[in-house]
Coordinates of C-alpha atoms in Angstrom, one line a residue:
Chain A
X1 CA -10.9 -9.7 15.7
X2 CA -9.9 -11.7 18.8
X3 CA -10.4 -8.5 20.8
X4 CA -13.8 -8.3 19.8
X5 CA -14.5 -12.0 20.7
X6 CA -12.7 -11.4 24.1
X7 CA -15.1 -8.2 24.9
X8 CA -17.9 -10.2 23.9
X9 CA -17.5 -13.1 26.2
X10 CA -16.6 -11.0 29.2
X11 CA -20.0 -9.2 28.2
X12 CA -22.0 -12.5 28.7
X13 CA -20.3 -13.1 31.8
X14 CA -21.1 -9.7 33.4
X15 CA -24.8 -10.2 32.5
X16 CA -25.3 -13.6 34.1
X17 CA -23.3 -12.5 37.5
X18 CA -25.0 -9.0 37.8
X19 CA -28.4 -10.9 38.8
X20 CA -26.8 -12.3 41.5
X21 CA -24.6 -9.4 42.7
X22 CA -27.0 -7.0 42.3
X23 CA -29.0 -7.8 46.1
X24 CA -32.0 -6.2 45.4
X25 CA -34.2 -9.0 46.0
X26 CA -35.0 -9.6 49.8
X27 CA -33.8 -12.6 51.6
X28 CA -37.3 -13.6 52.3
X29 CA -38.8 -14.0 48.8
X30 CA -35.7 -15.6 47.7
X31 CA -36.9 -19.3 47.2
X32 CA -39.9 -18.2 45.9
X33 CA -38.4 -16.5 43.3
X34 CA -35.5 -18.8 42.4
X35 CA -38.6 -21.2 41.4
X36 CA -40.9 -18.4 39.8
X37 CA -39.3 -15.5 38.8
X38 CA -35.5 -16.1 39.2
X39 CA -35.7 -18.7 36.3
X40 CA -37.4 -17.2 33.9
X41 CA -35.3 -14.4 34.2
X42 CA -32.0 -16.2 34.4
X43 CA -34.1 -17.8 30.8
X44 CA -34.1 -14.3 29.5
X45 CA -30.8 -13.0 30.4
X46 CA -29.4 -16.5 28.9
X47 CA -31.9 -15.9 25.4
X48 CA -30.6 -12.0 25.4
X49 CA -26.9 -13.1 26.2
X50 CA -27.2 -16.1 23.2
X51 CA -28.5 -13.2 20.8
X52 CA -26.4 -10.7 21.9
X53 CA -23.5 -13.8 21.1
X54 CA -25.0 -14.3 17.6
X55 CA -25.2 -11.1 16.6
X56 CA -21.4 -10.4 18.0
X57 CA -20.5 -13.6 15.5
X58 CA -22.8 -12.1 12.6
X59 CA -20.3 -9.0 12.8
X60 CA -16.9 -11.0 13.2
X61 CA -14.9 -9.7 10.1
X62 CA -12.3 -11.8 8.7
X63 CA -9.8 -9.6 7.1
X64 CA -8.3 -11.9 4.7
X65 CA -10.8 -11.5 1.7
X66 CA -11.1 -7.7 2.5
X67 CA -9.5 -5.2 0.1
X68 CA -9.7 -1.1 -0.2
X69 CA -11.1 0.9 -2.8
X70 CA -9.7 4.7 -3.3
X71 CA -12.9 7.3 -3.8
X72 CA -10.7 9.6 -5.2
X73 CA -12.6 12.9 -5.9
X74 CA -14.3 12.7 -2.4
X75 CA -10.8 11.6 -0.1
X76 CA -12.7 8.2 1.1
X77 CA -12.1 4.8 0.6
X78 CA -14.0 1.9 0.3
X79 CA -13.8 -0.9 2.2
X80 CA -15.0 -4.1 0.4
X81 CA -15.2 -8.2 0.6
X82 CA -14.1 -9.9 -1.9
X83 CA -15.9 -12.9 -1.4
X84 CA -19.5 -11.4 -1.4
X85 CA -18.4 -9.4 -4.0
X86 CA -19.4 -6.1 -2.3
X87 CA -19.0 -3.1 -0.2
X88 CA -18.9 -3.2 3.3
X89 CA -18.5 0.6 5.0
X90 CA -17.1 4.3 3.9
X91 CA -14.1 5.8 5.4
X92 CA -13.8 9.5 4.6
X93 CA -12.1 12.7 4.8
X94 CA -8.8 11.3 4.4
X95 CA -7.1 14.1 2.3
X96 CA -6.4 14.6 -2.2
X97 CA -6.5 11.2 -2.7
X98 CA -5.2 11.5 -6.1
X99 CA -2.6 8.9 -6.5
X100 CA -3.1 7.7 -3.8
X101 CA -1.8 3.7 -2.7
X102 CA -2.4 1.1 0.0
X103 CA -0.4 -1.0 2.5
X104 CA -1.3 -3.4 4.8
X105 CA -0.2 -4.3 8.3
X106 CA 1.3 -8.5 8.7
X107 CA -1.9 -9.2 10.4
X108 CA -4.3 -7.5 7.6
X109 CA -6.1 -5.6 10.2
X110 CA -5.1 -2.1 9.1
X111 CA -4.6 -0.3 5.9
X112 CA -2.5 2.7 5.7
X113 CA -3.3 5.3 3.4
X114 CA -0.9 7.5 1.4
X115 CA -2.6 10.4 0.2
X116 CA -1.4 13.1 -2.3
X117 CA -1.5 16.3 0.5
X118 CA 0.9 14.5 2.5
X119 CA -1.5 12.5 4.3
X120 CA -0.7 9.2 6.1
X121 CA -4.1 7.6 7.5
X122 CA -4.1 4.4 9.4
X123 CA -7.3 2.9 8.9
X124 CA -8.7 -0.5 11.2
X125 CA -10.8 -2.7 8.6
X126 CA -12.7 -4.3 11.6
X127 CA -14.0 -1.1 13.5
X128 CA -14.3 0.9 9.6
X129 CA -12.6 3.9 11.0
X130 CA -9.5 5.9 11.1
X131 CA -7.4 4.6 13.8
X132 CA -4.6 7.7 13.5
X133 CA -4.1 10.5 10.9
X134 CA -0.8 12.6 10.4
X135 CA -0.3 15.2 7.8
X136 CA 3.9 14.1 7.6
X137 CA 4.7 16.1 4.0
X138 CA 3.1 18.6 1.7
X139 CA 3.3 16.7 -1.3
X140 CA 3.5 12.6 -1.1
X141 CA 3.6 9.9 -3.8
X142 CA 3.5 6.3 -1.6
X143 CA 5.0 4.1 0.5
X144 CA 6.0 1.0 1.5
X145 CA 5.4 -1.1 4.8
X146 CA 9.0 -3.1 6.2
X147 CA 9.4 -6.4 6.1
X148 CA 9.3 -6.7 9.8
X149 CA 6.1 -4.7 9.8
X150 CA 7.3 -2.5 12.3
X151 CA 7.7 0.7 9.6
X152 CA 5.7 3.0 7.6
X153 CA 8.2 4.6 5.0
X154 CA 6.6 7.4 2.8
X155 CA 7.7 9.2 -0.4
X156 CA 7.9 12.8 -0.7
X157 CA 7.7 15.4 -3.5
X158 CA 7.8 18.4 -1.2
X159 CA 10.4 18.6 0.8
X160 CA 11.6 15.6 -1.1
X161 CA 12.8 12.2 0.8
X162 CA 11.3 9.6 2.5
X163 CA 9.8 9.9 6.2
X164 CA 9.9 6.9 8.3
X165 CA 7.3 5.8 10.9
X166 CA 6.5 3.9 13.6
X167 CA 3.4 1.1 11.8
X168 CA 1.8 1.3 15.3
X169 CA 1.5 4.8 16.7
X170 CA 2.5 7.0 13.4
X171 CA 5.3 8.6 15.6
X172 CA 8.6 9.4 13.2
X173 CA 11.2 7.5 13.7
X174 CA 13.9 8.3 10.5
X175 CA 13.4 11.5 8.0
X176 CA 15.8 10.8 5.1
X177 CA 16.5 14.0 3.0
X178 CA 16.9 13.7 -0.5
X179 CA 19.9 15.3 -2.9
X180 CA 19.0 19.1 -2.8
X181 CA 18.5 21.1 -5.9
X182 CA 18.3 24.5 -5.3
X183 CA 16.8 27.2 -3.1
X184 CA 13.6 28.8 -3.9
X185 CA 12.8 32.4 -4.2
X186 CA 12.2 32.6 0.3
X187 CA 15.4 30.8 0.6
X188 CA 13.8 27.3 1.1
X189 CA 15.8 24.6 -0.2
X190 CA 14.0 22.3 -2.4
X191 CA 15.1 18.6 -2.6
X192 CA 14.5 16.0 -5.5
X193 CA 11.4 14.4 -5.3
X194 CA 11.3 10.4 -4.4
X195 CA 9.6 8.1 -6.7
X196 CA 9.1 3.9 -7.0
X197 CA 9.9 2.8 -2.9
X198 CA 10.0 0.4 -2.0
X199 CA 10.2 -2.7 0.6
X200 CA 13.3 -5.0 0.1
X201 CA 14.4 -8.0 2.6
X202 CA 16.3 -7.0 4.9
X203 CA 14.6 -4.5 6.7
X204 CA 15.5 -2.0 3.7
X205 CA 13.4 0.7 2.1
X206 CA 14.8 1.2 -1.7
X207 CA 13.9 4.1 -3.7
X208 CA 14.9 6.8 -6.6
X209 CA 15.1 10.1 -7.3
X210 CA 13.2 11.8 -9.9
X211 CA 15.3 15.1 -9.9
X212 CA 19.0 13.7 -9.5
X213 CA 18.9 10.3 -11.3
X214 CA 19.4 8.2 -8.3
X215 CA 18.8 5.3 -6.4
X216 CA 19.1 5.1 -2.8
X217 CA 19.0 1.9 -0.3
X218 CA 18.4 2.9 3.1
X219 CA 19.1 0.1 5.5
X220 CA 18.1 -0.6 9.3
X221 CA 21.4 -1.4 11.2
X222 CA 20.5 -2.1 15.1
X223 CA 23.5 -2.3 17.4
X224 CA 23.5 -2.4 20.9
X225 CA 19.6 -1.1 20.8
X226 CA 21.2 1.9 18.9
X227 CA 18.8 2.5 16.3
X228 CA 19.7 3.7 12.7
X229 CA 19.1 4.4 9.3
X230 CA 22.4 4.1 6.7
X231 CA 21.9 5.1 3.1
X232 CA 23.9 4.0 0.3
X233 CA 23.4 6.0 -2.8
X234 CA 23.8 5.4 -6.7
X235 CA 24.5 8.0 -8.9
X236 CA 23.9 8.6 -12.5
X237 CA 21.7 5.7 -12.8
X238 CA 19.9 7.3 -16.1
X239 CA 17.6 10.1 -16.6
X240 CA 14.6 10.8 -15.0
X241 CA 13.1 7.6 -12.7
X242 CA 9.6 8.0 -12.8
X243 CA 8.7 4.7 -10.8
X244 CA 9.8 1.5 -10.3
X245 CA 9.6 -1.5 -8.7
X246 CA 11.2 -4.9 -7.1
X247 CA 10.4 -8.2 -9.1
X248 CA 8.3 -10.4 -6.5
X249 CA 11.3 -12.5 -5.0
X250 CA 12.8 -9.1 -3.8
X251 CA 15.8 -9.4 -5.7
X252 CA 16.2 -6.8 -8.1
X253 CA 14.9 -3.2 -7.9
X254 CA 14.4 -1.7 -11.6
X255 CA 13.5 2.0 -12.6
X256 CA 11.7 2.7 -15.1
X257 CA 13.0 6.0 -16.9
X258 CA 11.2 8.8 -18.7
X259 CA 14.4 11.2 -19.7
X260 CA 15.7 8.2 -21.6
X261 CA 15.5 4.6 -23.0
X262 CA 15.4 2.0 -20.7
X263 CA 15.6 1.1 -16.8
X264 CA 18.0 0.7 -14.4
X265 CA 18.4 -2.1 -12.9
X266 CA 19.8 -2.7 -9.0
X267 CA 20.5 -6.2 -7.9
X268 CA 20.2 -6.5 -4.1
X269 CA 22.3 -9.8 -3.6
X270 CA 25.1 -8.0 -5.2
X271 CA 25.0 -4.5 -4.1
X272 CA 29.1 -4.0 -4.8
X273 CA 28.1 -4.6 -8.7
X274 CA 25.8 -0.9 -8.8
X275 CA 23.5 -0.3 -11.3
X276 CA 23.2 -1.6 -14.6
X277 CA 20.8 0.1 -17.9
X278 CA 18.6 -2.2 -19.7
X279 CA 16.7 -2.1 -22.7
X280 CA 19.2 0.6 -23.5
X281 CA 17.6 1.2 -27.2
X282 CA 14.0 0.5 -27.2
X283 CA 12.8 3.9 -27.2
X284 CA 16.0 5.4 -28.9
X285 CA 14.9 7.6 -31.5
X286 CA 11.0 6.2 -31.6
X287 CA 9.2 8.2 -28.3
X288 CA 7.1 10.7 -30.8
X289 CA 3.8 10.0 -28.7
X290 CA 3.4 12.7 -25.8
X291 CA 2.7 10.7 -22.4
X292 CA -0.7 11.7 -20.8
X293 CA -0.6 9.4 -17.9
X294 CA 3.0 7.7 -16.6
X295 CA 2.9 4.2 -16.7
X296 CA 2.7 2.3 -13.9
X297 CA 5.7 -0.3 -12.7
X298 CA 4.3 -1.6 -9.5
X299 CA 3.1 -5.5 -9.7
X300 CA 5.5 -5.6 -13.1
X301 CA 3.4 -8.6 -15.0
X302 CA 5.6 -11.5 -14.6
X303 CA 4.3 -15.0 -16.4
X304 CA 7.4 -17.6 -16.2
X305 CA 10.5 -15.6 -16.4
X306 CA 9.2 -13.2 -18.6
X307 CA 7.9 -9.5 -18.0
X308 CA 5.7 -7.4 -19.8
X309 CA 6.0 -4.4 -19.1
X310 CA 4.4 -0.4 -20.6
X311 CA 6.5 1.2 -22.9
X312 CA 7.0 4.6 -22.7
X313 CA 5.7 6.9 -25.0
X314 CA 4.6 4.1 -27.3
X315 CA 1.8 1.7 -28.0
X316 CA 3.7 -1.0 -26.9
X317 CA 3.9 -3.5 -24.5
X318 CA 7.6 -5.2 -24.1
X319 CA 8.3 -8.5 -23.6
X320 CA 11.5 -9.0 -21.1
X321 CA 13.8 -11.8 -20.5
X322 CA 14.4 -11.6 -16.6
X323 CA 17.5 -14.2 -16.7
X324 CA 19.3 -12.5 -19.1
X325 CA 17.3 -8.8 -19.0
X326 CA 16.9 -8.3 -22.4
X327 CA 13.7 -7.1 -24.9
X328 CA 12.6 -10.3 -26.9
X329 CA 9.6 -9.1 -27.9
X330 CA 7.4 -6.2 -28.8
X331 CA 3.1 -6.6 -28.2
X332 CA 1.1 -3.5 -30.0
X333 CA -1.7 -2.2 -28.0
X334 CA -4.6 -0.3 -28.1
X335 CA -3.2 2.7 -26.7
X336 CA 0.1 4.0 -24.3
X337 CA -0.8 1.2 -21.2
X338 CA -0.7 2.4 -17.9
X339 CA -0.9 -0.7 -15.9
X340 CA 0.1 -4.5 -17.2
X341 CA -1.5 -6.7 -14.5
X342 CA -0.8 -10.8 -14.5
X343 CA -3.2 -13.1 -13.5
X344 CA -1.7 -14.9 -10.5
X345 CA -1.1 -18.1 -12.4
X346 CA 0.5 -15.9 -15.3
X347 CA -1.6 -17.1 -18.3
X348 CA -3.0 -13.6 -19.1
X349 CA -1.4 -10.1 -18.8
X350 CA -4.6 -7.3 -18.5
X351 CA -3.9 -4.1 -19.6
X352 CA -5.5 -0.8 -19.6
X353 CA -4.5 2.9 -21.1
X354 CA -3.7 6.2 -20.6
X355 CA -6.2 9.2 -21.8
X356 CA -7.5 9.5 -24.1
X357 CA -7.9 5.9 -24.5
X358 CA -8.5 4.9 -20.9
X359 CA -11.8 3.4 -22.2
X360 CA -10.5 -0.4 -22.8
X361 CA -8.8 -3.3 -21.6
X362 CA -7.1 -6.0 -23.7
X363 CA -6.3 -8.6 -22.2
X364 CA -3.0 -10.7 -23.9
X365 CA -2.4 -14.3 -23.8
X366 CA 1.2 -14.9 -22.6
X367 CA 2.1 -18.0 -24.9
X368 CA 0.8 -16.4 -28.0
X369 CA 1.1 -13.0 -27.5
X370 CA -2.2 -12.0 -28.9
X371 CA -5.0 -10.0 -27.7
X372 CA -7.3 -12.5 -26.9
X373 CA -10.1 -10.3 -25.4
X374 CA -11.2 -6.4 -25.5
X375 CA -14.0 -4.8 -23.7
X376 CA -14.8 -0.9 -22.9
X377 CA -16.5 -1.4 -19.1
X378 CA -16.8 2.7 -19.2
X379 CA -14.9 6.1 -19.4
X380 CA -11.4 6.3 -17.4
X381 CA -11.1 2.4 -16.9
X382 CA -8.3 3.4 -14.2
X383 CA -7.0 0.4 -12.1
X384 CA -7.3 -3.7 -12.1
X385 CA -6.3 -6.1 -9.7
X386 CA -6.8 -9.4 -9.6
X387 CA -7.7 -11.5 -6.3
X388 CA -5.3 -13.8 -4.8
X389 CA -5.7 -16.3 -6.9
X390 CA -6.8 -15.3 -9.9
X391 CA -10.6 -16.1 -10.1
X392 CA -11.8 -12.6 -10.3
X393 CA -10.3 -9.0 -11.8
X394 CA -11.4 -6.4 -9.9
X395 CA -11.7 -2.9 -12.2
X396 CA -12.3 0.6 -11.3
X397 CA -14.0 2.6 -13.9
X398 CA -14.1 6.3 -12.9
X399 CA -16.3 8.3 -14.3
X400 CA -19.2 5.7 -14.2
X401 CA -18.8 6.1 -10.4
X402 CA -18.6 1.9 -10.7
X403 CA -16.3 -0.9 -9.7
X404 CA -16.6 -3.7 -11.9
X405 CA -15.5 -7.3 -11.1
X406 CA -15.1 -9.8 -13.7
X407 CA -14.1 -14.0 -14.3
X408 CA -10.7 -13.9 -16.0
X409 CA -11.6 -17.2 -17.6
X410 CA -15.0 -16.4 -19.3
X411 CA -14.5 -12.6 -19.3
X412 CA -17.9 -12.5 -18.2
X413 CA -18.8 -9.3 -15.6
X414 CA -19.2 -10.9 -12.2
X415 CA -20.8 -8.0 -10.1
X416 CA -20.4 -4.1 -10.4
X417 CA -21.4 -1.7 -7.7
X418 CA -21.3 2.1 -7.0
X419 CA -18.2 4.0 -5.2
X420 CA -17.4 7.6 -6.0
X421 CA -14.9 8.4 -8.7
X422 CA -13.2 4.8 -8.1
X423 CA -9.3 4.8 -8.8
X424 CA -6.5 2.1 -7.2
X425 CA -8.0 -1.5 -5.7
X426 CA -6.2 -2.9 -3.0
X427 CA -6.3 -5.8 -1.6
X428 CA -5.3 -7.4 1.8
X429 CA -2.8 -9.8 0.2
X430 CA -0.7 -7.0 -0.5
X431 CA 0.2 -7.6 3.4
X432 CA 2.1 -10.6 2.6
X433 CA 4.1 -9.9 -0.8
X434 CA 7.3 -8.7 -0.5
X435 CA 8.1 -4.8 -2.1
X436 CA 4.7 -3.3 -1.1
Chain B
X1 CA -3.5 27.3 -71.3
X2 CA -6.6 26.6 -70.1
X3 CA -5.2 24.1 -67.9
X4 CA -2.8 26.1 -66.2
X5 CA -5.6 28.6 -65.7
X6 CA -7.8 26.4 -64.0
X7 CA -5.0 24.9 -61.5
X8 CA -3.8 28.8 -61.1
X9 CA -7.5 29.5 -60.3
X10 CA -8.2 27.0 -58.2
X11 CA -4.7 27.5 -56.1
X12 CA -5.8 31.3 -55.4
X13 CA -9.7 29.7 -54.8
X14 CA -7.9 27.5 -52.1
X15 CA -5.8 29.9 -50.7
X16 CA -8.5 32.3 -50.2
X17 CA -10.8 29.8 -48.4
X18 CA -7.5 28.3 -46.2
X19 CA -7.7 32.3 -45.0
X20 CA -11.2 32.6 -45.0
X21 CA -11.1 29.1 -42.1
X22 CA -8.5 30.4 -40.8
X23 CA -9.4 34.0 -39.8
X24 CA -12.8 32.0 -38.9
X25 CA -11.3 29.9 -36.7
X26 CA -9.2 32.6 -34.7
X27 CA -12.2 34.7 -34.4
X28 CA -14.1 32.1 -32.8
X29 CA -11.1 30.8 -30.7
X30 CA -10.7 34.4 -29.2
X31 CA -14.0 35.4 -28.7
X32 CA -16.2 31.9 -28.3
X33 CA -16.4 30.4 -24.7
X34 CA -16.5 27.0 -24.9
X35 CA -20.3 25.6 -24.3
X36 CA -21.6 24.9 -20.7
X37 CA -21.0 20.7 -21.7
X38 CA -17.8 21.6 -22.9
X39 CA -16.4 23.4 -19.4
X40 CA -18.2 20.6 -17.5
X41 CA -15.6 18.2 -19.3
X42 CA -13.0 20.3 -19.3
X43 CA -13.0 21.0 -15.7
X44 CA -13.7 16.9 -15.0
X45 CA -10.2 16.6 -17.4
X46 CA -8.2 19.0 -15.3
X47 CA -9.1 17.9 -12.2
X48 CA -9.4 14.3 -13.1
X49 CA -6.5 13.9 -15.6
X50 CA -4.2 16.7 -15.1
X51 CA -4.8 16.3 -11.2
X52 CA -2.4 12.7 -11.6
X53 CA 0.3 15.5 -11.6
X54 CA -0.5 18.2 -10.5
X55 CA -2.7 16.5 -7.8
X56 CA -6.8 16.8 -7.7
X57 CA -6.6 20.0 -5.4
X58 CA -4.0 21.4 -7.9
X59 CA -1.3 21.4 -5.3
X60 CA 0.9 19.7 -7.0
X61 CA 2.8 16.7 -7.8
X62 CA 5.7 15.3 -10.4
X63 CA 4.1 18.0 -12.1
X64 CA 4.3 21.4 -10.5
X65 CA 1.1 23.2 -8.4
X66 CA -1.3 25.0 -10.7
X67 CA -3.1 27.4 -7.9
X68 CA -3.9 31.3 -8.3
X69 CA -0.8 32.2 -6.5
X70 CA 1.6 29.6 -8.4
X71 CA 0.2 31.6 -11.6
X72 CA -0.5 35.3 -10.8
X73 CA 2.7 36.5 -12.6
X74 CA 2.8 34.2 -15.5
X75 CA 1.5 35.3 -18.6
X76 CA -1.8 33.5 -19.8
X77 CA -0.1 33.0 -22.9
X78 CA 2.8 31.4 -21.4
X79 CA 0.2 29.2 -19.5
X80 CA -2.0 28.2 -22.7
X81 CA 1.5 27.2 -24.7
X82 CA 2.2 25.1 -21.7
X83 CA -1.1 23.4 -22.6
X84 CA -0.8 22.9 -26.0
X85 CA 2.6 22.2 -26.2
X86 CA 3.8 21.3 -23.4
X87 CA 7.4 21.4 -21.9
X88 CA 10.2 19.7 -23.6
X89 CA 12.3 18.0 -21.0
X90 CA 9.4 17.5 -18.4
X91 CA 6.6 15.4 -18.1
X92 CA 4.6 17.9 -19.2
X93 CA 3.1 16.4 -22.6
X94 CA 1.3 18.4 -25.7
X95 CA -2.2 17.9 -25.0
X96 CA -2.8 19.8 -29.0
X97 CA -4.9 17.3 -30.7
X98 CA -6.9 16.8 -27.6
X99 CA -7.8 20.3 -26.8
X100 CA -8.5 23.4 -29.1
X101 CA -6.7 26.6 -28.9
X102 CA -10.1 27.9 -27.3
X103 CA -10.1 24.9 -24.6
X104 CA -6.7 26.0 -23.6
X105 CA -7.5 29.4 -23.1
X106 CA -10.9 28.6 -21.4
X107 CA -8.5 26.5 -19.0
X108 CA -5.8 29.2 -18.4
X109 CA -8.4 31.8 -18.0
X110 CA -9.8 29.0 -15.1
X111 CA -6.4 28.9 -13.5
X112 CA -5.6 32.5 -13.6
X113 CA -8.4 33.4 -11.4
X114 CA -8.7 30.5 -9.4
X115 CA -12.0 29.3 -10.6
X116 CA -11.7 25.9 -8.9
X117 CA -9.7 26.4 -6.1

């Protein structure tokens, strides 16, 4: 943004000196065209330069209102305001952007892209194009920008472990292996796959393994200019981590697991004190549903100091204590939830489903408890976020090719406009909220 | 006497239509394809919805890759079971209830010969 201003005025400047520099007008017939020609045409190039100025301001792109939608059966993204309520430019062939998630840099002018193939795409919201690609895995699930801004971490399914970059060039600067499991049939070894990483304060990147039932905190230790990565690894934390998340202070990191009841829960202030399981029992004995799509941890829905939070395998959202980290309540839903969004000032919790009921949202009042509103907005009702502060929900529904945006107060549909096969929003605020 | 006839008769009566569907319904799982609607929406579903595993461009994800070559030496059995059943101890869910017997064979058929690679 500032560059563009910069370029701009050095522009104007170059037009009005050029006349002069320029010495093609003989010394002779220079009076008579300082008072005939010269100033009309110093008029023009000033009229040209003020237009050329306006239309330089007209473009001017403030990135703070800007968000990214992922096209996911075409590999493009969106870019959209969320002011105007609409789309602004395409960005495509950026890889199988299935699953695919968004980070911003501190100063909201680039978005990185993880894609599923492995892809990590930087993308600058102000020029609408890709500012460097790498292809850093074969298989990737996300990643998480550092608190200093300075890092790119990515998690891999194949080779699993998390790949560290530089946020500016894309150059690596840490690969982390995970656990290994085995060797394959060509004598390749294959490693756990990495799920839920995140960023943590500190300068840390914290994540889990699917494969090994572990959590790992890599940490940033800088002496003498010495740069390096040390990784301190919990064991056993419970079966199968299939995401996870860090409540928004960045205190505690909590897995959410499929291969048995409950998550595990990490507290960063107290590292010595390892991990603990909680909610222990509320699946014991009760998952019969099969699980179509994996719920979704990140942006836990947090109202007060309560959670709500997708059960597994059930039509269920819990209700968690976060001061004492127990299950006080069970909400029954329309279907297994996927994603369990907040508003901002935690009145509501949104909630959408799994297939084959990805066709509704409810939305739950967080005093009551009740289902206060349901809608269908279309087939495959995939993601929902809200803006900043909470005035509008912002809802991808897939296989309507539409995103739909909505007032949380009077549920009433705000705008909706076409993007190809529509999956995870993402907004620019992400930039400043610690675990993303 | 008559009583017990009639619940006799209508046990064998009920037995012999629960064949009848059944032999029906193998027949036209084995040789039916589904319609053209039908493979549209199955397609959309597998590389749509399975594709949040096993990726959009069936490369794979938390669940394994589903390409020609992943396949090849796999039984098509094995793979349809995998789709009605799933795996216990994976993520790998039942999708029975959701698809027929002739969906899943339609979609193992697809994935044998790498239809939509």
């Amino acid at each position: 943004m500032v560059s563009t201003t910069v370029k701009n005025r050095s522009h104007r400047m170059s037009l009005s000196t050029t006349v002069k520099q320029l010495g093609l007008i003989p010394k002779s017939v220079t009076k008579y065209v300082q008072n005939t020609i010269y100033s009309p045409l110093l008029l023009t190039f000033f009229i040209i330069s003020l237009s050329a100025c306006q239309l330089q301001n007209h473009q001017l792109r403030p990135t703070g209102d800007l968000g990214v939608i992922i096209g996911r059966a075409t590999g493009s993204i969106q870019i959209v305001n969320t002011t105007q309520q609409e789309p602004l430019a395409k960005v495509d062939k950026l890889g199988d952007l299935s699953h695919a998630s968004v980070v911003f840099s501190r100063d909201q002018r680039y978005a990185y892209i993880f894609a599923r193939d492995g892809g990590l795409t930087k993308i600058d919201l102000l020029q609408d194009r890709i500012d460097h690609r790498i292809i850093q895995s074969g298989n990737s699930i996300g990643g998480a920008i550092s608190q200093n801004g300075k890092w790119i971490a990515v998690s891999n399914y194949t080779p699993g472990g998390i790949k560290i970059f530089s946020a500016d060039t894309l150059e690596l600067v840490a690969d982390i292996t995970a656990t290994p499991l085995s060797t394959n049939t060509e004598k390749k070894v294959i490693y756990s796959k990495v799920v839920g990483l995140v960023d943590a304060p500190g300068n840390r990147f914290v994540f889990s393994l699917f494969d090994t039932n572990e959590i790992w905190v890599a940490d940033y230790i800088n002496h003498d200019n010495n740069e390096e990565w040390k990784v301190k690894k919990y064991p056993k934390i419970g079966k199968q981590p299939y995401d996870a998340l860090i409540t928004p202070n960045g205190r505690y990191y909590i897995a959410g697991l499929f291969g048995e009841s409950g998550f595990a829960l990490l507290d960063l202030w107290h590292l010595e004190k390892g991990v603990k399981q909680i909610l222990p029992n509320y699946n014991k004995n009760k998952r019969t549903l099969p699980v179509y799509k994996m719920p979704h941890l990140e942006g836990w829905a947090m109202a007060g100091h309560y959670a709500f939070v997708p059960a597994v395998g059930q039509h269920n959202i819990l209700v968690i204590d976060t001061e004492r980290w127990q299950q006080i309540a069970t909400i029954p839903v329309h279907g297994q939830p996927v994603f369990a969004v907040a508003r901002p000032d935690g009145r509501q919790v949104w909630v959408n489903f799994a297939y084959p009921n990805n066709n509704t949202i409810q939305v739950i009042n967080t005093e009551t408890y009740q289902v206060v509103h349901q809608f269908m907005p279309g087939q495959a009702a995939l993601h929902m976020s809200f803006t900043p502060k909470g005035e509008q929900l912002w809802l991808s529904v897939r296989d309507s090719n539409e995103v739909q945006v909505y007032d949380p107060t009077t549920f009433k549909k705000l705008a909706a406009f076409s993007v190809d096969s529509p999956s995870g929003i993402f907004f620019t605020s992400r930039a400043h909220q610690i675990g993303l | 006497m008559v009583r017990r006839f009639s619940s006799s008769f209508t046990l064998f009566f009920s037995l012999i239509l629960m064949i009848n569907s059944s032999l029906f319904a193998y027949a036209e799982t084995s040789h039916r394809t589904p319609s053209i609607k039908k493979q549209q929406a199955l397609l959309h579903l597998l590389k749509q919805d399975c594709g949040s595993c096993h990726g959009m461009l069936l490369k794979g994800g938390l669940g394994p890759p589903l390409l020609m070559k992943n396949l090849e030496d796999k039984p098509i059995e094995l793979i349809i079971n995998t789709i009605l059943y799933g795996r216990p101890g994976t993520a790998m869910p039942p999708w029975q209830g959701l698809l027929s017997t002739q969906d899943a064979t339609w979609l193992a058929q697809q994935l044998k010969t790498g239809v939509i690679e």
